Amino acid sequence: MDSVAAVTPESFNFIHLFMQADWIVKLVMLGLAGASLWSWTVIIDKTFRFSRLNREANAFEDAVASGKSLEDVAAEAGERPRHALPRMLQGALREWRDARAKGLTNDSQAAFLIQRIDRVLDAAIARESSRIEDGLGSLAIVATASPFIGLFGTVWGIMHSFQAIAIQKNTSLAVVAPSIAQALFATAIGLAAAIPAYIAFNKFSTDAAKFSGRLEGFADDLSTAIQRRLAERV
């Protein structure tokens, strides 16, 4: 009866469950809590980063569409712009100026210039796509691994509860309930870490794909603008 009396509602609060858990289960809980904290750090960082990237892209595209020359827009962006779009524009114009300085006299030279510009733009897109996808791998790891790590803690905790039954020779819920609650708490922490990471991974993967598509669309427009210039000169 002492064991029954010792079990109170306070025995099932989160702090008490953690303090009374087996050391293996404690390690699982701490690891999952750390993974959750890391995933939320990535989520917050990506939320602000994508918002800033799209806001700056909108402003730059408005500047390009304002009627100013591409050279003026590139100059206004500064020497070392942080955003990919002005860097792409400056890279394309640099190739254009180099080719114009050497002289464009025939169609083959113009075609070679377009190929060089396309390579410059493709390289810029690849670098930016890799940069904006940085951190998504950790979200994928947390989303896929956390439920299994939590399940391991649950299995270990249930084994501990069976040991308590064998030692005390008592199948009362008052004996096994705390250990089972600790085990299920590990699963709950695993799901709490995995679900936000899974949702965020899918959302940011979609956002990254959309932004990469936006860069590719800008590269196509820029290449078309250069081709129009070449058509007027060659």
mmCIF file of N, CA and C in Angstrom, residues 11-37 146 148-158 178-193:
data_model
loop_
_atom_site.group_PDB
_atom_site.id
_atom_site.type_symbol
_atom_site.label_atom_id
_atom_site.label_comp_id
_atom_site.label_asym_id
_atom_site.label_seq_id
_atom_site.Cartn_x
_atom_site.Cartn_y
_atom_site.Cartn_z
ATOM 1 N N SER A 11 3.694 13.007 -9.382
ATOM 2 C CA SER A 11 4.654 12.003 -9.846
ATOM 3 C C SER A 11 4.721 11.947 -11.358
ATOM 4 N N PHE A 12 3.728 12.557 -12.027
ATOM 5 C CA PHE A 12 3.652 12.461 -13.481
ATOM 6 C C PHE A 12 3.902 13.806 -14.173
ATOM 7 N N ASN A 13 4.396 14.806 -13.417
ATOM 8 C CA ASN A 13 4.766 16.040 -14.119
ATOM 9 C C ASN A 13 6.100 15.827 -14.826
ATOM 10 N N PHE A 14 6.389 16.687 -15.793
ATOM 11 C CA PHE A 14 7.528 16.464 -16.689
ATOM 12 C C PHE A 14 8.850 16.419 -15.933
ATOM 13 N N ILE A 15 9.032 17.325 -14.990
ATOM 14 C CA ILE A 15 10.302 17.381 -14.260
ATOM 15 C C ILE A 15 10.499 16.116 -13.433
ATOM 16 N N HIS A 16 9.439 15.690 -12.762
ATOM 17 C CA HIS A 16 9.539 14.491 -11.931
ATOM 18 C C HIS A 16 9.793 13.261 -12.781
ATOM 19 N N LEU A 17 9.123 13.178 -13.935
ATOM 20 C CA LEU A 17 9.339 12.033 -14.821
ATOM 21 C C LEU A 17 10.792 11.980 -15.283
ATOM 22 N N PHE A 18 11.352 13.139 -15.612
ATOM 23 C CA PHE A 18 12.743 13.164 -16.056
ATOM 24 C C PHE A 18 13.687 12.787 -14.919
ATOM 25 N N MET A 19 13.479 13.347 -13.735
ATOM 26 C CA MET A 19 14.384 13.093 -12.627
ATOM 27 C C MET A 19 14.371 11.636 -12.188
ATOM 28 N N GLN A 20 13.212 10.995 -12.293
ATOM 29 C CA GLN A 20 13.089 9.607 -11.845
ATOM 30 C C GLN A 20 13.404 8.598 -12.936
ATOM 31 N N ALA A 21 13.658 9.059 -14.152
ATOM 32 C CA ALA A 21 13.904 8.140 -15.261
ATOM 33 C C ALA A 21 15.264 7.472 -15.129
ATOM 34 N N ASP A 22 15.381 6.314 -15.790
ATOM 35 C CA ASP A 22 16.654 5.615 -15.880
ATOM 36 C C ASP A 22 17.662 6.505 -16.622
ATOM 37 N N TRP A 23 18.962 6.325 -16.351
ATOM 38 C CA TRP A 23 19.953 7.224 -16.947
ATOM 39 C C TRP A 23 19.983 7.110 -18.468
ATOM 40 N N ILE A 24 19.684 5.931 -19.003
ATOM 41 C CA ILE A 24 19.610 5.776 -20.462
ATOM 42 C C ILE A 24 18.468 6.621 -21.017
ATOM 43 N N VAL A 25 17.319 6.555 -20.359
ATOM 44 C CA VAL A 25 16.167 7.331 -20.803
ATOM 45 C C VAL A 25 16.453 8.826 -20.656
ATOM 46 N N LYS A 26 17.168 9.195 -19.597
ATOM 47 C CA LYS A 26 17.542 10.598 -19.429
ATOM 48 C C LYS A 26 18.409 11.075 -20.590
ATOM 49 N N LEU A 27 19.381 10.251 -20.995
ATOM 50 C CA LEU A 27 20.230 10.624 -22.121
ATOM 51 C C LEU A 27 19.414 10.782 -23.397
ATOM 52 N N VAL A 28 18.457 9.887 -23.586
ATOM 53 C CA VAL A 28 17.589 9.982 -24.764
ATOM 54 C C VAL A 28 16.808 11.289 -24.733
ATOM 55 N N MET A 29 16.232 11.606 -23.581
ATOM 56 C CA MET A 29 15.440 12.834 -23.464
ATOM 57 C C MET A 29 16.297 14.070 -23.712
ATOM 58 N N LEU A 30 17.505 14.089 -23.119
ATOM 59 C CA LEU A 30 18.386 15.243 -23.297
ATOM 60 C C LEU A 30 18.819 15.380 -24.756
ATOM 61 N N GLY A 31 19.120 14.245 -25.386
ATOM 62 C CA GLY A 31 19.511 14.285 -26.787
ATOM 63 C C GLY A 31 18.397 14.793 -27.677
ATOM 64 N N LEU A 32 17.171 14.337 -27.415
ATOM 65 C CA LEU A 32 16.032 14.789 -28.208
ATOM 66 C C LEU A 32 15.727 16.259 -27.955
ATOM 67 N N ALA A 33 15.877 16.696 -26.705
ATOM 68 C CA ALA A 33 15.660 18.113 -26.405
ATOM 69 C C ALA A 33 16.688 18.978 -27.126
ATOM 70 N N GLY A 34 17.953 18.519 -27.160
ATOM 71 C CA GLY A 34 18.982 19.255 -27.885
ATOM 72 C C GLY A 34 18.705 19.290 -29.384
ATOM 73 N N ALA A 35 18.248 18.157 -29.937
ATOM 74 C CA ALA A 35 17.911 18.119 -31.364
ATOM 75 C C ALA A 35 16.757 19.052 -31.679
ATOM 76 N N SER A 36 15.778 19.103 -30.789
ATOM 77 C CA SER A 36 14.643 19.998 -30.995
ATOM 78 C C SER A 36 15.085 21.454 -30.957
ATOM 79 N N LEU A 37 15.958 21.780 -30.006
ATOM 80 C CA LEU A 37 16.462 23.153 -29.904
ATOM 81 C C LEU A 37 17.236 23.536 -31.164
ATOM 82 N N SER A 146 14.429 11.283 -34.818
ATOM 83 C CA SER A 146 13.887 11.532 -33.478
ATOM 84 C C SER A 146 12.826 10.518 -33.045
ATOM 85 N N PHE A 148 12.543 7.400 -33.803
ATOM 86 C CA PHE A 148 13.177 6.118 -33.501
ATOM 87 C C PHE A 148 14.012 6.204 -32.227
ATOM 88 N N ILE A 149 14.668 7.349 -32.019
ATOM 89 C CA ILE A 149 15.417 7.522 -30.775
ATOM 90 C C ILE A 149 14.458 7.546 -29.587
ATOM 91 N N GLY A 150 13.326 8.260 -29.753
ATOM 92 C CA GLY A 150 12.321 8.256 -28.689
ATOM 93 C C GLY A 150 11.760 6.872 -28.446
ATOM 94 N N LEU A 151 11.571 6.106 -29.524
ATOM 95 C CA LEU A 151 11.076 4.735 -29.377
ATOM 96 C C LEU A 151 12.072 3.866 -28.622
ATOM 97 N N PHE A 152 13.367 4.083 -28.878
ATOM 98 C CA PHE A 152 14.385 3.353 -28.128
ATOM 99 C C PHE A 152 14.262 3.651 -26.637
ATOM 100 N N GLY A 153 14.086 4.943 -26.295
ATOM 101 C CA GLY A 153 13.899 5.299 -24.889
ATOM 102 C C GLY A 153 12.662 4.661 -24.301
ATOM 103 N N THR A 154 11.601 4.566 -25.109
ATOM 104 C CA THR A 154 10.367 3.940 -24.628
ATOM 105 C C THR A 154 10.571 2.461 -24.353
ATOM 106 N N VAL A 155 11.216 1.764 -25.277
ATOM 107 C CA VAL A 155 11.469 0.327 -25.090
ATOM 108 C C VAL A 155 12.334 0.093 -23.863
ATOM 109 N N TRP A 156 13.356 0.925 -23.711
ATOM 110 C CA TRP A 156 14.233 0.776 -22.546
ATOM 111 C C TRP A 156 13.460 1.035 -21.250
ATOM 112 N N GLY A 157 12.601 2.046 -21.246
ATOM 113 C CA GLY A 157 11.812 2.337 -20.051
ATOM 114 C C GLY A 157 10.830 1.233 -19.719
ATOM 115 N N ILE A 158 10.221 0.635 -20.731
ATOM 116 C CA ILE A 158 9.286 -0.470 -20.477
ATOM 117 C C ILE A 158 10.038 -1.677 -19.927
ATOM 118 N N PRO A 178 4.741 4.669 -13.134
ATOM 119 C CA PRO A 178 5.773 5.706 -13.294
ATOM 120 C C PRO A 178 6.793 5.373 -14.371
ATOM 121 N N SER A 179 7.269 4.109 -14.402
ATOM 122 C CA SER A 179 8.256 3.720 -15.405
ATOM 123 C C SER A 179 7.672 3.781 -16.812
ATOM 124 N N ILE A 180 6.418 3.352 -16.956
ATOM 125 C CA ILE A 180 5.781 3.413 -18.272
ATOM 126 C C ILE A 180 5.584 4.865 -18.696
ATOM 127 N N ALA A 181 5.201 5.718 -17.742
ATOM 128 C CA ALA A 181 5.036 7.138 -18.062
ATOM 129 C C ALA A 181 6.351 7.749 -18.507
ATOM 130 N N GLN A 182 7.454 7.385 -17.831
ATOM 131 C CA GLN A 182 8.760 7.889 -18.249
ATOM 132 C C GLN A 182 9.096 7.422 -19.662
ATOM 133 N N ALA A 183 8.769 6.162 -19.960
ATOM 134 C CA ALA A 183 9.056 5.629 -21.285
ATOM 135 C C ALA A 183 8.246 6.349 -22.354
ATOM 136 N N LEU A 184 6.969 6.554 -22.091
ATOM 137 C CA LEU A 184 6.125 7.240 -23.064
ATOM 138 C C LEU A 184 6.515 8.708 -23.201
ATOM 139 N N PHE A 185 7.035 9.285 -22.138
ATOM 140 C CA PHE A 185 7.500 10.670 -22.200
ATOM 141 C C PHE A 185 8.642 10.813 -23.204
ATOM 142 N N ALA A 186 9.504 9.786 -23.277
ATOM 143 C CA ALA A 186 10.598 9.808 -24.255
ATOM 144 C C ALA A 186 10.046 9.810 -25.671
ATOM 145 N N THR A 187 9.008 9.023 -25.910
ATOM 146 C CA THR A 187 8.375 9.014 -27.240
ATOM 147 C C THR A 187 7.761 10.374 -27.543
ATOM 148 N N ALA A 188 7.106 10.966 -26.549
ATOM 149 C CA ALA A 188 6.472 12.271 -26.754
ATOM 150 C C ALA A 188 7.513 13.335 -27.121
ATOM 151 N N ILE A 189 8.667 13.301 -26.455
ATOM 152 C CA ILE A 189 9.716 14.270 -26.781
ATOM 153 C C ILE A 189 10.233 14.024 -28.199
ATOM 154 N N GLY A 190 10.353 12.741 -28.575
ATOM 155 C CA GLY A 190 10.792 12.424 -29.929
ATOM 156 C C GLY A 190 9.844 12.960 -30.979
ATOM 157 N N LEU A 191 8.549 12.808 -30.743
ATOM 158 C CA LEU A 191 7.564 13.329 -31.695
ATOM 159 C C LEU A 191 7.553 14.851 -31.694
ATOM 160 N N ALA A 192 7.719 15.444 -30.512
ATOM 161 C CA ALA A 192 7.752 16.914 -30.422
ATOM 162 C C ALA A 192 8.937 17.489 -31.180
ATOM 163 N N ALA A 193 10.038 16.742 -31.234
ATOM 164 C CA ALA A 193 11.195 17.195 -32.009
ATOM 165 C C ALA A 193 11.007 16.922 -33.493
#
